[in-house]
Amino acid sequence: EISACLVGSEMCIRDSIRCVSPDCPAQLERHIINFVGRDAMDIKGFGTVYIEELVRRGFLQDIADIYSLKKHREELIEQGIIGKEKNTDKLLDAIENSKNNEPFRLLTGFGIQNVGKAAAKAIMRQFKSIDALAKADREQLLEVNDIGEVSAECILDYFASEKNQKILERLREYGLTMELAEDDTVGDLLAGLTIVVT
């Protein structure tokens, strides 16, 4: 099934794979669905219906806007987008708690092509922080076991984008975890090993 929508002066072609325009509302919705999903930020209760409505009403224009929703609490309750006070506060609390997630979840949530959960974990073990990753060059990226030429190019393109840099800065200001905790780094030394005691 192929459909099209007009976004500004550009025609946005939407098919069963993905929309080609970054400004297409359908692509934004899918991006946010990925961001809040179980493999990424795992924000429980943040369903597709809520996301579609929040995008449609202009509350969400990028992933960073998720963390500004608490400023619109009264408006959200009044409009009944998420429900009454109890449901709205429950979701806003879940969003707030997600700020403490491990940084690999944030990296997964960025939705960089060819960078899934497993690759994001490997990348964070190598670079320790999102900021260090953002400054990495191709050679440094290729040192990560799960990263090949195509994935490295996707990562470089993502962090080269001025729009993505601004989103990253806003996420930092909202207090999301961007760096591996020291105990996480130590724990990774044993990741994937099977230890037999006799």
C-alpha positions as protocol buffer text, in pm:
chain_id: "A"
residue {
  index: 1
  type: GLU
  ca { x: 0 y: 0 z: 0 }
}
residue {
  index: 2
  type: ILE
  ca { x: 142 y: 338 z: -104 }
}
residue {
  index: 3
  type: SER
  ca { x: -5 y: 674 z: -7 }
}
residue {
  index: 4
  type: ALA
  ca { x: 113 y: 1033 z: -30 }
}
residue {
  index: 5
  type: CYS
  ca { x: 68 y: 1347 z: 175 }
}
residue {
  index: 6
  type: LEU
  ca { x: 174 y: 1705 z: 107 }
}
residue {
  index: 7
  type: VAL
  ca { x: 420 y: 1843 z: 364 }
}
residue {
  index: 8
  type: GLY
  ca { x: 490 y: 2210 z: 296 }
}
residue {
  index: 9
  type: SER
  ca { x: 607 y: 2224 z: -64 }
}
residue {
  index: 10
  type: GLU
  ca { x: 730 y: 1863 z: -63 }
}
residue {
  index: 11
  type: MET
  ca { x: 539 y: 1552 z: -153 }
}
residue {
  index: 12
  type: CYS
  ca { x: 575 y: 1290 z: 118 }
}
residue {
  index: 13
  type: ILE
  ca { x: 547 y: 937 z: -16 }
}
residue {
  index: 14
  type: ARG
  ca { x: 450 y: 685 z: 251 }
}
residue {
  index: 15
  type: ASP
  ca { x: 470 y: 312 z: 188 }
}
residue {
  index: 16
  type: SER
  ca { x: 489 y: 1 z: 400 }
}
residue {
  index: 17
  type: ILE
  ca { x: 860 y: 60 z: 474 }
}
residue {
  index: 18
  type: ARG
  ca { x: 910 y: 427 z: 560 }
}
residue {
  index: 19
  type: CYS
  ca { x: 830 y: 782 z: 460 }
}
residue {
  index: 20
  type: VAL
  ca { x: 1100 y: 967 z: 267 }
}
residue {
  index: 21
  type: SER
  ca { x: 1041 y: 1312 z: 416 }
}
residue {
  index: 22
  type: PRO
  ca { x: 1178 y: 1384 z: 767 }
}
residue {
  index: 23
  type: ASP
  ca { x: 894 y: 1633 z: 817 }
}
residue {
  index: 24
  type: CYS
  ca { x: 618 y: 1379 z: 754 }
}
residue {
  index: 25
  type: PRO
  ca { x: 390 y: 1340 z: 1060 }
}
residue {
  index: 26
  type: ALA
  ca { x: 373 y: 963 z: 1002 }
}
residue {
  index: 27
  type: GLN
  ca { x: 751 y: 934 z: 1021 }
}
residue {
  index: 28
  type: LEU
  ca { x: 760 y: 1149 z: 1336 }
}
residue {
  index: 29
  type: GLU
  ca { x: 498 y: 922 z: 1497 }
}
residue {
  index: 30
  type: ARG
  ca { x: 701 y: 610 z: 1416 }
}
residue {
  index: 31
  type: HIS
  ca { x: 1017 y: 775 z: 1547 }
}
residue {
  index: 32
  type: ILE
  ca { x: 850 y: 857 z: 1879 }
}
residue {
  index: 33
  type: ILE
  ca { x: 693 y: 509 z: 1900 }
}
residue {
  index: 34
  type: ASN
  ca { x: 1044 y: 364 z: 1862 }
}
residue {
  index: 35
  type: PHE
  ca { x: 1184 y: 608 z: 2121 }
}
residue {
  index: 36
  type: VAL
  ca { x: 932 y: 518 z: 2393 }
}
residue {
  index: 37
  type: GLY
  ca { x: 932 y: 145 z: 2306 }
}
residue {
  index: 38
  type: ARG
  ca { x: 1052 y: -149 z: 2515 }
}
residue {
  index: 39
  type: ASP
  ca { x: 1392 y: -177 z: 2345 }
}
residue {
  index: 40
  type: ALA
  ca { x: 1460 y: 195 z: 2378 }
}
residue {
  index: 41
  type: MET
  ca { x: 1340 y: 425 z: 2661 }
}
residue {
  index: 42
  type: ASP
  ca { x: 1069 y: 179 z: 2769 }
}
residue {
  index: 43
  type: ILE
  ca { x: 817 y: 443 z: 2880 }
}
residue {
  index: 44
  type: LYS
  ca { x: 529 y: 224 z: 2993 }
}
residue {
  index: 45
  type: GLY
  ca { x: 179 y: 340 z: 2912 }
}
residue {
  index: 46
  type: PHE
  ca { x: 288 y: 566 z: 2627 }
}
residue {
  index: 47
  type: GLY
  ca { x: 71 y: 406 z: 2361 }
}
residue {
  index: 48
  type: THR
  ca { x: 46 y: 473 z: 1991 }
}
residue {
  index: 49
  type: VAL
  ca { x: -294 y: 642 z: 2023 }
}
residue {
  index: 50
  type: TYR
  ca { x: -153 y: 899 z: 2267 }
}
residue {
  index: 51
  type: ILE
  ca { x: 146 y: 963 z: 2042 }
}
residue {
  index: 52
  type: GLU
  ca { x: -67 y: 1015 z: 1732 }
}
residue {
  index: 53
  type: GLU
  ca { x: -294 y: 1258 z: 1916 }
}
residue {
  index: 54
  type: LEU
  ca { x: -5 y: 1451 z: 2075 }
}
residue {
  index: 55
  type: VAL
  ca { x: 163 y: 1485 z: 1734 }
}
residue {
  index: 56
  type: ARG
  ca { x: -165 y: 1588 z: 1570 }
}
residue {
  index: 57
  type: ARG
  ca { x: -226 y: 1858 z: 1832 }
}
residue {
  index: 58
  type: GLY
  ca { x: 130 y: 1990 z: 1811 }
}
residue {
  index: 59
  type: PHE
  ca { x: 254 y: 1885 z: 2156 }
}
residue {
  index: 60
  type: LEU
  ca { x: 521 y: 1659 z: 2004 }
}
residue {
  index: 61
  type: GLN
  ca { x: 738 y: 1781 z: 1718 }
}
residue {
  index: 62
  type: ASP
  ca { x: 1047 y: 1579 z: 1805 }
}
residue {
  index: 63
  type: ILE
  ca { x: 1160 y: 1328 z: 2070 }
}
residue {
  index: 64
  type: ALA
  ca { x: 1282 y: 1600 z: 2307 }
}
residue {
  index: 65
  type: ASP
  ca { x: 927 y: 1737 z: 2333 }
}
residue {
  index: 66
  type: ILE
  ca { x: 833 y: 1424 z: 2530 }
}
residue {
  index: 67
  type: TYR
  ca { x: 1020 y: 1572 z: 2827 }
}
residue {
  index: 68
  type: SER
  ca { x: 840 y: 1905 z: 2802 }
}
residue {
  index: 69
  type: LEU
  ca { x: 494 y: 1747 z: 2835 }
}
residue {
  index: 70
  type: LYS
  ca { x: 490 y: 1802 z: 3212 }
}
residue {
  index: 71
  type: LYS
  ca { x: 474 y: 2178 z: 3143 }
}
residue {
  index: 72
  type: HIS
  ca { x: 143 y: 2113 z: 2965 }
}
residue {
  index: 73
  type: ARG
  ca { x: -7 y: 1894 z: 3240 }
}
residue {
  index: 74
  type: GLU
  ca { x: -319 y: 2105 z: 3298 }
}
residue {
  index: 75
  type: GLU
  ca { x: -383 y: 2142 z: 2927 }
}
residue {
  index: 76
  type: LEU
  ca { x: -342 y: 1768 z: 2869 }
}
residue {
  index: 77
  type: ILE
  ca { x: -590 y: 1691 z: 3148 }
}
residue {
  index: 78
  type: GLU
  ca { x: -835 y: 1954 z: 3027 }
}
residue {
  index: 79
  type: GLN
  ca { x: -826 y: 1818 z: 2670 }
}
residue {
  index: 80
  type: GLY
  ca { x: -842 y: 1458 z: 2792 }
}
residue {
  index: 81
  type: ILE
  ca { x: -565 y: 1348 z: 2556 }
}
residue {
  index: 82
  type: ILE
  ca { x: -419 y: 1094 z: 2801 }
}
residue {
  index: 83
  type: GLY
  ca { x: -714 y: 1077 z: 3037 }
}
residue {
  index: 84
  type: LYS
  ca { x: -798 y: 1229 z: 3370 }
}
residue {
  index: 85
  type: GLU
  ca { x: -545 y: 1337 z: 3634 }
}
residue {
  index: 86
  type: LYS
  ca { x: -449 y: 987 z: 3745 }
}
residue {
  index: 87
  type: ASN
  ca { x: -363 y: 858 z: 3396 }
}
residue {
  index: 88
  type: THR
  ca { x: -190 y: 1179 z: 3294 }
}
residue {
  index: 89
  type: ASP
  ca { x: 25 y: 1190 z: 3608 }
}
residue {
  index: 90
  type: LYS
  ca { x: 110 y: 821 z: 3572 }
}
residue {
  index: 91
  type: LEU
  ca { x: 245 y: 877 z: 3220 }
}
residue {
  index: 92
  type: LEU
  ca { x: 427 y: 1197 z: 3316 }
}
residue {
  index: 93
  type: ASP
  ca { x: 592 y: 1010 z: 3605 }
}
residue {
  index: 94
  type: ALA
  ca { x: 698 y: 729 z: 3370 }
}
residue {
  index: 95
  type: ILE
  ca { x: 850 y: 989 z: 3136 }
}
residue {
  index: 96
  type: GLU
  ca { x: 1035 y: 1151 z: 3425 }
}
residue {
  index: 97
  type: ASN
  ca { x: 1168 y: 816 z: 3549 }
}
residue {
  index: 98
  type: SER
  ca { x: 1299 y: 729 z: 3202 }
}
residue {
  index: 99
  type: LYS
  ca { x: 1559 y: 1005 z: 3239 }
}
residue {
  index: 100
  type: ASN
  ca { x: 1755 y: 760 z: 3457 }
}
residue {
  index: 101
  type: ASN
  ca { x: 1771 y: 490 z: 3189 }
}
residue {
  index: 102
  type: GLU
  ca { x: 2107 y: 358 z: 3076 }
}
residue {
  index: 103
  type: PRO
  ca { x: 2246 y: 560 z: 2784 }
}
residue {
  index: 104
  type: PHE
  ca { x: 2231 y: 266 z: 2541 }
}
residue {
  index: 105
  type: ARG
  ca { x: 1852 y: 296 z: 2562 }
}
residue {
  index: 106
  type: LEU
  ca { x: 1871 y: 661 z: 2462 }
}
residue {
  index: 107
  type: LEU
  ca { x: 2100 y: 574 z: 2172 }
}
residue {
  index: 108
  type: THR
  ca { x: 1858 y: 303 z: 2058 }
}
residue {
  index: 109
  type: GLY
  ca { x: 1576 y: 555 z: 2084 }
}
residue {
  index: 110
  type: PHE
  ca { x: 1746 y: 794 z: 1843 }
}
residue {
  index: 111
  type: GLY
  ca { x: 1638 y: 554 z: 1570 }
}
residue {
  index: 112
  type: ILE
  ca { x: 1967 y: 567 z: 1380 }
}
residue {
  index: 113
  type: GLN
  ca { x: 1941 y: 324 z: 1090 }
}
residue {
  index: 114
  type: ASN
  ca { x: 2135 y: -2 z: 1143 }
}
residue {
  index: 115
  type: VAL
  ca { x: 2183 y: 74 z: 1515 }
}
residue {
  index: 116
  type: GLY
  ca { x: 1958 y: -150 z: 1720 }
}
residue {
  index: 117
  type: LYS
  ca { x: 1967 y: -241 z: 2088 }
}
residue {
  index: 118
  type: ALA
  ca { x: 2262 y: -483 z: 2066 }
}
residue {
  index: 119
  type: ALA
  ca { x: 2473 y: -244 z: 1859 }
}
residue {
  index: 120
  type: ALA
  ca { x: 2384 y: 44 z: 2093 }
}
residue {
  index: 121
  type: LYS
  ca { x: 2510 y: -157 z: 2393 }
}
residue {
  index: 122
  type: ALA
  ca { x: 2838 y: -236 z: 2216 }
}
residue {
  index: 123
  type: ILE
  ca { x: 2881 y: 129 z: 2114 }
}
residue {
  index: 124
  type: MET
  ca { x: 2824 y: 258 z: 2467 }
}
residue {
  index: 125
  type: ARG
  ca { x: 3070 y: 5 z: 2611 }
}
residue {
  index: 126
  type: GLN
  ca { x: 3329 y: 148 z: 2370 }
}
residue {
  index: 127
  type: PHE
  ca { x: 3257 y: 522 z: 2400 }
}
residue {
  index: 128
  type: LYS
  ca { x: 3111 y: 546 z: 2753 }
}
residue {
  index: 129
  type: SER
  ca { x: 2904 y: 858 z: 2673 }
}
residue {
  index: 130
  type: ILE
  ca { x: 2675 y: 997 z: 2404 }
}
residue {
  index: 131
  type: ASP
  ca { x: 2896 y: 1308 z: 2382 }
}
residue {
  index: 132
  type: ALA
  ca { x: 3207 y: 1100 z: 2311 }
}
residue {
  index: 133
  type: LEU
  ca { x: 3014 y: 906 z: 2046 }
}
residue {
  index: 134
  type: ALA
  ca { x: 2895 y: 1229 z: 1884 }
}
residue {
  index: 135
  type: LYS
  ca { x: 3260 y: 1336 z: 1839 }
}
residue {
  index: 136
  type: ALA
  ca { x: 3383 y: 999 z: 1708 }
}
residue {
  index: 137
  type: ASP
  ca { x: 3526 y: 963 z: 1358 }
}
residue {
  index: 138
  type: ARG
  ca { x: 3477 y: 676 z: 1114 }
}
residue {
  index: 139
  type: GLU
  ca { x: 3790 y: 488 z: 1223 }
}
residue {
  index: 140
  type: GLN
  ca { x: 3688 y: 500 z: 1589 }
}
residue {
  index: 141
  type: LEU
  ca { x: 3339 y: 375 z: 1506 }
}
residue {
  index: 142
  type: LEU
  ca { x: 3474 y: 85 z: 1302 }
}
residue {
  index: 143
  type: GLU
  ca { x: 3668 y: -34 z: 1607 }
}
residue {
  index: 144
  type: VAL
  ca { x: 3336 y: -142 z: 1761 }
}
residue {
  index: 145
  type: ASN
  ca { x: 3269 y: -510 z: 1682 }
}
residue {
  index: 146
  type: ASP
  ca { x: 2905 y: -466 z: 1579 }
}
residue {
  index: 147
  type: ILE
  ca { x: 2969 y: -162 z: 1358 }
}
residue {
  index: 148
  type: GLY
  ca { x: 3045 y: -183 z: 986 }
}
residue {
  index: 149
  type: GLU
  ca { x: 3085 y: 81 z: 715 }
}
residue {
  index: 150
  type: VAL
  ca { x: 2712 y: 134 z: 664 }
}
residue {
  index: 151
  type: SER
  ca { x: 2633 y: 166 z: 1035 }
}
residue {
  index: 152
  type: ALA
  ca { x: 2929 y: 400 z: 1086 }
}
residue {
  index: 153
  type: GLU
  ca { x: 2804 y: 623 z: 805 }
}
residue {
  index: 154
  type: CYS
  ca { x: 2455 y: 633 z: 956 }
}
residue {
  index: 155
  type: ILE
  ca { x: 2595 y: 734 z: 1296 }
}
residue {
  index: 156
  type: LEU
  ca { x: 2816 y: 1005 z: 1145 }
}
residue {
  index: 157
  type: ASP
  ca { x: 2522 y: 1144 z: 945 }
}
residue {
  index: 158
  type: TYR
  ca { x: 2298 y: 1146 z: 1252 }
}
residue {
  index: 159
  type: PHE
  ca { x: 2536 y: 1345 z: 1471 }
}
residue {
  index: 160
  type: ALA
  ca { x: 2636 y: 1577 z: 1185 }
}
residue {
  index: 161
  type: SER
  ca { x: 2277 y: 1700 z: 1163 }
}
residue {
  index: 162
  type: GLU
  ca { x: 2226 y: 2042 z: 1322 }
}
residue {
  index: 163
  type: LYS
  ca { x: 1866 y: 1949 z: 1402 }
}
residue {
  index: 164
  type: ASN
  ca { x: 1978 y: 1636 z: 1587 }
}
residue {
  index: 165
  type: GLN
  ca { x: 2246 y: 1833 z: 1773 }
}
residue {
  index: 166
  type: LYS
  ca { x: 1978 y: 2071 z: 1900 }
}
residue {
  index: 167
  type: ILE
  ca { x: 1760 y: 1780 z: 2011 }
}
residue {
  index: 168
  type: LEU
  ca { x: 2060 y: 1626 z: 2188 }
}
residue {
  index: 169
  type: GLU
  ca { x: 2126 y: 1952 z: 2371 }
}
residue {
  index: 170
  type: ARG
  ca { x: 1765 y: 1975 z: 2484 }
}
residue {
  index: 171
  type: LEU
  ca { x: 1773 y: 1615 z: 2610 }
}
residue {
  index: 172
  type: ARG
  ca { x: 2089 y: 1701 z: 2804 }
}
residue {
  index: 173
  type: GLU
  ca { x: 1914 y: 2004 z: 2957 }
}
residue {
  index: 174
  type: TYR
  ca { x: 1619 y: 1786 z: 3058 }
}
residue {
  index: 175
  type: GLY
  ca { x: 1862 y: 1572 z: 3256 }
}
residue {
  index: 176
  type: LEU
  ca { x: 1867 y: 1245 z: 3064 }
}
residue {
  index: 177
  type: THR
  ca { x: 2152 y: 1006 z: 3142 }
}
residue {
  index: 178
  type: MET
  ca { x: 2417 y: 1052 z: 2872 }
}
residue {
  index: 179
  type: GLU
  ca { x: 2708 y: 869 z: 3030 }
}
residue {
  index: 180
  type: LEU
  ca { x: 2773 y: 521 z: 3163 }
}
residue {
  index: 181
  type: ALA
  ca { x: 2793 y: 504 z: 3540 }
}
residue {
  index: 182
  type: GLU
  ca { x: 3129 y: 383 z: 3669 }
}
residue {
  index: 183
  type: ASP
  ca { x: 2982 y: 61 z: 3807 }
}
residue {
  index: 184
  type: ASP
  ca { x: 2821 y: -9 z: 3467 }
}
residue {
  index: 185
  type: THR
  ca { x: 3162 y: 17 z: 3304 }
}
residue {
  index: 186
  type: VAL
  ca { x: 3311 y: -231 z: 3550 }
}
residue {
  index: 187
  type: GLY
  ca { x: 3016 y: -467 z: 3509 }
}
residue {
  index: 188
  type: ASP
  ca { x: 3065 y: -472 z: 3132 }
}
residue {
  index: 189
  type: LEU
  ca { x: 3403 y: -643 z: 3177 }
}
residue {
  index: 190
  type: LEU
  ca { x: 3213 y: -963 z: 3258 }
}
residue {
  index: 191
  type: ALA
  ca { x: 2933 y: -915 z: 3003 }
}
residue {
  index: 192
  type: GLY
  ca { x: 2879 y: -1219 z: 2784 }
}
residue {
  index: 193
  type: LEU
  ca { x: 3116 y: -1445 z: 2980 }
}
residue {
  index: 194
  type: THR
  ca { x: 3018 y: -1783 z: 3122 }
}
residue {
  index: 195
  type: ILE
  ca { x: 3196 y: -1854 z: 3451 }
}
residue {
  index: 196
  type: VAL
  ca { x: 3217 y: -2211 z: 3582 }
}
residue {
  index: 197
  type: VAL
  ca { x: 3330 y: -2268 z: 3943 }
}
residue {
  index: 198
  type: THR
  ca { x: 3451 y: -2617 z: 4030 }
}
